[in-house]
XYZ file of C-alpha atoms in Angstrom:
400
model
C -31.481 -100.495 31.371
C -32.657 -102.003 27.999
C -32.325 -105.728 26.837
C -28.769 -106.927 26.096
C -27.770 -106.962 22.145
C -27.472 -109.892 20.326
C -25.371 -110.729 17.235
C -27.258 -113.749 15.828
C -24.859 -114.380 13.246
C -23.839 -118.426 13.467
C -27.310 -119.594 15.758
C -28.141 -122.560 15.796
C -30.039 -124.903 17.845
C -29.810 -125.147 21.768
C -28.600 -128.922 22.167
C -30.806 -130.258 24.231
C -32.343 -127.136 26.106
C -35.945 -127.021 26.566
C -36.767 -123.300 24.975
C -40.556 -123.564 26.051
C -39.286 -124.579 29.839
C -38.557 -121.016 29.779
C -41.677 -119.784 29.665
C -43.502 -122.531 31.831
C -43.516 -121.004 34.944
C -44.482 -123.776 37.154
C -41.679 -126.412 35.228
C -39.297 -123.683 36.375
C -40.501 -123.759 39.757
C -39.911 -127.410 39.925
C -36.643 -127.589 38.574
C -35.803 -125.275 41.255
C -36.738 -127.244 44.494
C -33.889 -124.738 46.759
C -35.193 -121.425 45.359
C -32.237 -120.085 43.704
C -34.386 -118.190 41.501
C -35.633 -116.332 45.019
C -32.668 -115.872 46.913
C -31.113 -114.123 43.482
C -33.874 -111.880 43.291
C -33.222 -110.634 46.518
C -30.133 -109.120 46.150
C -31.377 -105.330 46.324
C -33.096 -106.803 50.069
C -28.944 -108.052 50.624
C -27.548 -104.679 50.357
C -30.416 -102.860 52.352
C -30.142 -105.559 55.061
C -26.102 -105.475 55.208
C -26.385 -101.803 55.408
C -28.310 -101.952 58.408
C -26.189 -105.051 60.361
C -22.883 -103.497 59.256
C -24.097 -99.722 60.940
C -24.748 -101.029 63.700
C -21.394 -102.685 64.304
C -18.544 -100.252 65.640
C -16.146 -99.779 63.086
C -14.648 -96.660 64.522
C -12.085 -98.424 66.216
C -10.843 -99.115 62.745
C -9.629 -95.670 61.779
C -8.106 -95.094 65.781
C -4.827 -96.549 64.337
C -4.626 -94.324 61.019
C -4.646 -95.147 58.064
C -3.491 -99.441 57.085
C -0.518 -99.978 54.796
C -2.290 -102.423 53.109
C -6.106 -104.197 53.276
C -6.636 -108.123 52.742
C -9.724 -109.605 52.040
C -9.077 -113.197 53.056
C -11.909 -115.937 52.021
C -12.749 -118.234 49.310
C -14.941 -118.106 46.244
C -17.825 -115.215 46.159
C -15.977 -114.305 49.655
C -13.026 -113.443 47.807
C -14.908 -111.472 45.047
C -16.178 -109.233 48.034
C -12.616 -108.299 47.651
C -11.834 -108.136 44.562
C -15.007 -106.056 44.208
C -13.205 -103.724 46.858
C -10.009 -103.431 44.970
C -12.288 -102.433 41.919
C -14.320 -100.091 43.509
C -11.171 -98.585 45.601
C -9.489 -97.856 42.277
C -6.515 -97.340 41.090
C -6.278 -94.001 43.341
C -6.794 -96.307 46.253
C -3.555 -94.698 49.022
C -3.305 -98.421 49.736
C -2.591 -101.540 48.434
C -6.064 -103.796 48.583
C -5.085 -107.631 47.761
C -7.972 -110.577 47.641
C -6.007 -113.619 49.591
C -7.328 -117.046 48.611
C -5.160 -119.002 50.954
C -5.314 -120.219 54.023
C -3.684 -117.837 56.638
C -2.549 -114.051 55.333
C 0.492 -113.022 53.478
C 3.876 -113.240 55.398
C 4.705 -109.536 55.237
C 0.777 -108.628 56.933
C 1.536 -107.114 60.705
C 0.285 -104.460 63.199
C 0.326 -101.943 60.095
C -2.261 -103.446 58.078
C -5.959 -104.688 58.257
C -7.414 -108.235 57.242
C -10.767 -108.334 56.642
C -11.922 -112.309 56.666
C -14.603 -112.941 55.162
C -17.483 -116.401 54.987
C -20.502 -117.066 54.659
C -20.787 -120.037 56.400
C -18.278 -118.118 59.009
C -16.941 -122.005 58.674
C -14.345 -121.818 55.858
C -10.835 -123.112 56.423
C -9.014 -119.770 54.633
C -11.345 -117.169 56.849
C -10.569 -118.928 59.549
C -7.249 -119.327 59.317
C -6.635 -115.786 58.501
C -8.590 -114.324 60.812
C -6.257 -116.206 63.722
C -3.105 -114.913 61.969
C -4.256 -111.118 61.675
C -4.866 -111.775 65.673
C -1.512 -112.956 66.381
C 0.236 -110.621 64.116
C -1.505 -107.470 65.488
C -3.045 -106.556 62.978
C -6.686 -105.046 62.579
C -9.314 -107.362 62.384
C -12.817 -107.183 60.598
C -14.816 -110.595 60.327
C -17.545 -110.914 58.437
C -19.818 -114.377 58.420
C -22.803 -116.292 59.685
C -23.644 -115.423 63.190
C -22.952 -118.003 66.225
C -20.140 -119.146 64.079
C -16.628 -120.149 64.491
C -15.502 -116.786 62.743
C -17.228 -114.910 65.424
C -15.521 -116.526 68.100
C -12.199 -116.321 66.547
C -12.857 -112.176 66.325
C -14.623 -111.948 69.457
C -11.661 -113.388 71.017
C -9.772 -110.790 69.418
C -11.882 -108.269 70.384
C -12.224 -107.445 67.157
C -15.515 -106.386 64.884
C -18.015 -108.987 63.662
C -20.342 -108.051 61.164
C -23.204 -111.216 61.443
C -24.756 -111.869 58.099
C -27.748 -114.124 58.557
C -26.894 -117.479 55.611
C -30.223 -117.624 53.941
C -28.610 -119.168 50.260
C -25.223 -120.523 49.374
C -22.220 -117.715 48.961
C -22.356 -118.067 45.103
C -26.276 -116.068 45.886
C -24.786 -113.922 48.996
C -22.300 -112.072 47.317
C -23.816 -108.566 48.101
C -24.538 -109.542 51.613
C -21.142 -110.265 51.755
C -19.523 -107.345 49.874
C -21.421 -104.418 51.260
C -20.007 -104.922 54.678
C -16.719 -104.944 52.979
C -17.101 -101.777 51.064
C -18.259 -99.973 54.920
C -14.927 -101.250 56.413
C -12.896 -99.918 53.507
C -15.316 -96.839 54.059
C -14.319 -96.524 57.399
C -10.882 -96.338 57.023
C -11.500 -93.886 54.290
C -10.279 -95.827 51.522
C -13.360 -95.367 49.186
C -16.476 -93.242 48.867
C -19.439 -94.872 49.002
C -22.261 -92.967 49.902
C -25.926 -93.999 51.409
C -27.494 -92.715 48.382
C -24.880 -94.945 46.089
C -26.178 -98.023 48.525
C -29.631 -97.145 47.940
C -29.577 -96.484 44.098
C -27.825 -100.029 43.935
C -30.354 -101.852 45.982
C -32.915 -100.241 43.261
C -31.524 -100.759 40.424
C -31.036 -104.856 41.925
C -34.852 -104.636 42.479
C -35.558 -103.224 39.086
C -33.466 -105.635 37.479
C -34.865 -108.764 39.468
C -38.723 -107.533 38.210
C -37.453 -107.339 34.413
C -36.039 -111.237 34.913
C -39.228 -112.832 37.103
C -40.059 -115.938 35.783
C -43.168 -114.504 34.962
C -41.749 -112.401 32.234
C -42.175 -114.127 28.973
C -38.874 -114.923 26.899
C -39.108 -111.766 24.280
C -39.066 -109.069 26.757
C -37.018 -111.109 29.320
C -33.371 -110.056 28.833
C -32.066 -112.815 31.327
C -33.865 -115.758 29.370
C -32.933 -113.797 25.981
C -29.235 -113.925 27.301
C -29.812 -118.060 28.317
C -30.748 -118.778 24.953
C -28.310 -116.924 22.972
C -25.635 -119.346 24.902
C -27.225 -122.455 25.354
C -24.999 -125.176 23.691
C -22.051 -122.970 23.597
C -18.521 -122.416 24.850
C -19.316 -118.932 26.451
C -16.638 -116.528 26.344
C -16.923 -113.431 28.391
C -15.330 -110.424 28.285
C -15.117 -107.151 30.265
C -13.818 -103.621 28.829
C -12.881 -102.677 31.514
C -11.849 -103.667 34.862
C -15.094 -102.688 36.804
C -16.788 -104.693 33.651
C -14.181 -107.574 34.096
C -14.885 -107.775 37.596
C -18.509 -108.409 36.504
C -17.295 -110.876 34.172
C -15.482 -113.628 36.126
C -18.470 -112.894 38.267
C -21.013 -114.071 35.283
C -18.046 -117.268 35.106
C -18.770 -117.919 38.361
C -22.608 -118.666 38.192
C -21.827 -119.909 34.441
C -19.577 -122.698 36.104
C -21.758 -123.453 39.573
C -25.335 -123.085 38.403
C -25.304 -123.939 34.838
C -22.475 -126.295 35.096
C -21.052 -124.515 31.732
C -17.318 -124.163 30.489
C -16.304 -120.398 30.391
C -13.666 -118.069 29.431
C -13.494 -115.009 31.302
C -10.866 -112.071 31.736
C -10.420 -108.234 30.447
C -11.182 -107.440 26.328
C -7.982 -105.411 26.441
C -5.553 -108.465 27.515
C -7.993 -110.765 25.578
C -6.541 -109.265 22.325
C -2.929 -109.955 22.963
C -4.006 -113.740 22.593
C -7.364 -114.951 23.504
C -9.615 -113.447 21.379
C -7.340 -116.139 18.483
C -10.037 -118.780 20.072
C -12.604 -117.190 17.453
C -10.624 -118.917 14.850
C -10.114 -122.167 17.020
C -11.665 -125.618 16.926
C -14.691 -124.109 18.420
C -14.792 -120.804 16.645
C -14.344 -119.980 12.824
C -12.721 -123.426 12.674
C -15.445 -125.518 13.362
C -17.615 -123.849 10.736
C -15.519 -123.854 8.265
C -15.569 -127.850 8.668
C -19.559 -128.272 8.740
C -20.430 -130.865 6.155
C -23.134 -128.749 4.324
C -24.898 -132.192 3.600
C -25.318 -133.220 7.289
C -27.815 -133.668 9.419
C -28.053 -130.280 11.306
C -28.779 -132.322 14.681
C -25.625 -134.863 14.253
C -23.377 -131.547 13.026
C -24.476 -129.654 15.717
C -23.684 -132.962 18.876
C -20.398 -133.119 16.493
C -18.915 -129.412 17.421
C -19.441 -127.299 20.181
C -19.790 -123.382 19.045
C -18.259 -120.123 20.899
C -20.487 -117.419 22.259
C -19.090 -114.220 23.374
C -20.713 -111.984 25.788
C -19.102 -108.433 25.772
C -20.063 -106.888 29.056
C -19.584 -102.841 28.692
C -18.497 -100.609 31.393
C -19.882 -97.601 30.212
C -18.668 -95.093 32.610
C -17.521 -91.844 32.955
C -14.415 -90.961 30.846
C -13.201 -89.462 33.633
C -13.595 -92.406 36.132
C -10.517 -94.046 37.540
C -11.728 -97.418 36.785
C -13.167 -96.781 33.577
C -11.054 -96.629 29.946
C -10.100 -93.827 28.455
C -12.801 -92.346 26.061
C -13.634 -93.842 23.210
C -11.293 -96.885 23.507
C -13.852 -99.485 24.986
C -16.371 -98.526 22.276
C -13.739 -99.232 19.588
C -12.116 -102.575 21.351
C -15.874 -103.545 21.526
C -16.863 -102.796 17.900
C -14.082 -104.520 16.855
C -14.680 -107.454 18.163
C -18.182 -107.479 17.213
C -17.090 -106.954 13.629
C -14.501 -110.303 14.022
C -17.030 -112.358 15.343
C -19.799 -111.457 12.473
C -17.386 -112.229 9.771
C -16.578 -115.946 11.691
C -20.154 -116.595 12.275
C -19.978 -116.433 16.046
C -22.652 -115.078 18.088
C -22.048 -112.388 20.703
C -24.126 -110.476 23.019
C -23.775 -107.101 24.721
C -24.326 -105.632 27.932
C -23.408 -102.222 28.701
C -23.713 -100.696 32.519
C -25.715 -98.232 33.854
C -26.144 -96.151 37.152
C -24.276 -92.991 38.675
C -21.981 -94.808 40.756
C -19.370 -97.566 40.206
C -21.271 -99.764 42.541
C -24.546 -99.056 40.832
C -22.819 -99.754 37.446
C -21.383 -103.389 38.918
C -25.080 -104.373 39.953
C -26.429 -103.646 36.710
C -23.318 -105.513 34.698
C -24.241 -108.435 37.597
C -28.439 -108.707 37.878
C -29.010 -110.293 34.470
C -26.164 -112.686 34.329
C -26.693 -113.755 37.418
C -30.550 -115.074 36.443
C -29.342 -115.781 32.938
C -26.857 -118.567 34.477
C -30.081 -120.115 36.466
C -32.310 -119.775 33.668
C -29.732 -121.718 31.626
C -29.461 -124.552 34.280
C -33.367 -124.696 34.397
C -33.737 -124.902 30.578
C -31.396 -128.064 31.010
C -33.328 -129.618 33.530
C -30.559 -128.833 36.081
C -31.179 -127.943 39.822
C -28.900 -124.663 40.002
C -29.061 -125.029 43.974
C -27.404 -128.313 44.494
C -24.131 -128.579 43.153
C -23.144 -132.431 43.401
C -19.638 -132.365 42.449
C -18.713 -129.151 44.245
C -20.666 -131.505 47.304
C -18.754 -134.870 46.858
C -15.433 -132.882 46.405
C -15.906 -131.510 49.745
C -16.400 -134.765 51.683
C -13.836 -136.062 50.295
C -11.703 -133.175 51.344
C -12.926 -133.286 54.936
C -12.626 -137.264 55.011
């Protein structure tokens, strides 16, 4: 897959980022003392190593009963985007109903018919937990998926249900194909969607290939992960998907945006986005804000003085015939045209479009370079993208 293309209408300068930290690859290093930067570049080892823990768990049991009236994926944070992944991936096609649950516990109408998958890292969190114990009580099949020796695998051994045991070696926000492979080979198993060795093993390639074009070692100009950094550094990034496998991708990019970089974002679908959001290009931080530059201004006090947009348009660029892509022709034109709106307002964008065979080849390559280009960003700004203090304090608090 080539380098992601940039608009560079409206650049200017990167508010206090360190461009040539970028290129220093022992200043990187040090700004990244818990080895994000590692434990992203081995997702393609995730999906290889959850394909092997997840076959040898029995799953058969699953399909005994049938097929499920419905499939929750209970968890929180990348837990939960293991299932919205699913419900992506499944399609619109899917014969079932496929919900991501967020709360604690399961949906009132979930009984002996359906199947909760629950879903942790940490096989610690409150909402896996708690859901897990309901899908036990209510009947209903059981799949838990987490850190082994943990709560979670008591609560489904108990239950006599399957545990897939995902060894924790990074925080979820790093785990999330470790923790949605597993998910797709329940789903699998209960013949819900097709996904094939050969689409597992194309995916953990193209995660590999991906994670060698972003090393750290790779200078800035052929790095598409550090060119993708810089083209949002001091920026309100806005990110939008055209479609919903590229959406998916997109509140994923928010994610790492928000936890590693620490950056505002906008995320959601470029279809909905033009029944109302995409009016932020000509907002305080959009066309607005240029349009009020004092031309006789210091560039560095103008530029502290306003904020500027960034949109990232990520690009599904599947097969017309695919059930989760648009219909031909109208993501190129949705995408053109808001590359055209954003050159005449002086806004920078970016593209990525997806490539691969399958839908869950296409995800990882919509994923890879976002992922590094949020840690990249958080280096540049002399931020540890590991440690998360607020996300930290917030949980003491919580458990005090």
């Amino acid at each position: 897959m080539g380098a992601p293309i940039d608009g560079s209408a409206g650049v200017r300068g990167h508010r206090h980022l360190d461009e040539a930290l970028l290129d220093d690859v022992a200043a990187l290093a040090s700004n990244d003392p818990g080895g994000m930067m590692r434990a992203t570049a081995g997702a393609g080892a995730q999906v290889r190593e959850a394909t092997a823990l997840t076959a040898e768990v029995n799953l058969s049991q699953l399909a005994d009963e049938g097929r499920p009236r419905a499939i929750v994926i209970a968890g929180a944070g990348t837990a939960a985007r293991s299932g919205d992944v699913l419900a992506t991936v499944a399609g619109p096609r899917c014969p079932v109903p496929v919900l991501a649950h967020r709360s604690s516990g399961v949906p009132g109408w979930v009984g002996a018919a359906d199947v909760v998958i629950a879903v942790s890292a940490s096989g610690r969190s409150p909402e896996a937990l708690a859901a897990a114990e309901a899908a036990t009580r209510r009947g209903a099949r059981l799949v838990a998926i987490g850190a082994p020796d943990s709560p979670l695998q008591s609560v489904a051994e108990r239950g006599r249900s399957p545990f897939v045991p995902v060894p924790r070696r990074a925080p979820a926000r790093a785990s999330l194909w470790a923790l949605t492979v597993p998910v797709l080979l329940a789903a699998r198993a209960l013949g819900l969607v097709k996904v094939t060795e050969a689409d597992l093993a194309e995916t953990a390639s193209r995660l590999d290939a991906d994670a060698d074009r972003c090393r750290p070692t790779a200078e800035s100009f052929v790095n598409p992960a550090k060119t993708m950094a810089l083209s949002l550094a001091g920026s309100v990034p806005v990110v939008w998907g055209s479609s919903p496998l590229a959406t998916m991708a997109a509140r994923r990019f928010g994610d790492t945006l928000s936890a590693n970089a620490r950056y505002p974002v906008v995320t959601g679908e470029l279809g909905e986005a033009g029944r109302g959001r995409v009016g932020l290009l000509d907002g305080y931080f959009g066309a607005l804000a240029e349009s009020q530059r004092d031309i006789f201004a210091d560039p560095d006090e103008e530029e502290e003085a306003s904020s500027r947009l960034s949109v990232t348009l990520l690009q599904d660029g599947g097969l017309a015939d695919d059930e989760i892509s648009a219909p031909a022709g109208v993501e190129e034109r949705r995408i053109e045209a808001v590359q055209e709106i954003c050159e005449r307002r002086g806004i920078r964008w970016t593209l990525l479009t997806a490539e691969g065979g399958s839908v869950l080849e296409r995800f990882a390559s919509l994923v890879a370079v976002p992922d590094f280009a949020s840690i990249y960003l958080s280096l540049a700004h002399g931020l540890d993208p590991m440690a998360v203090p607020a996300v930290t304090e917030l949980k003491e608090k919580l458990r005090g």
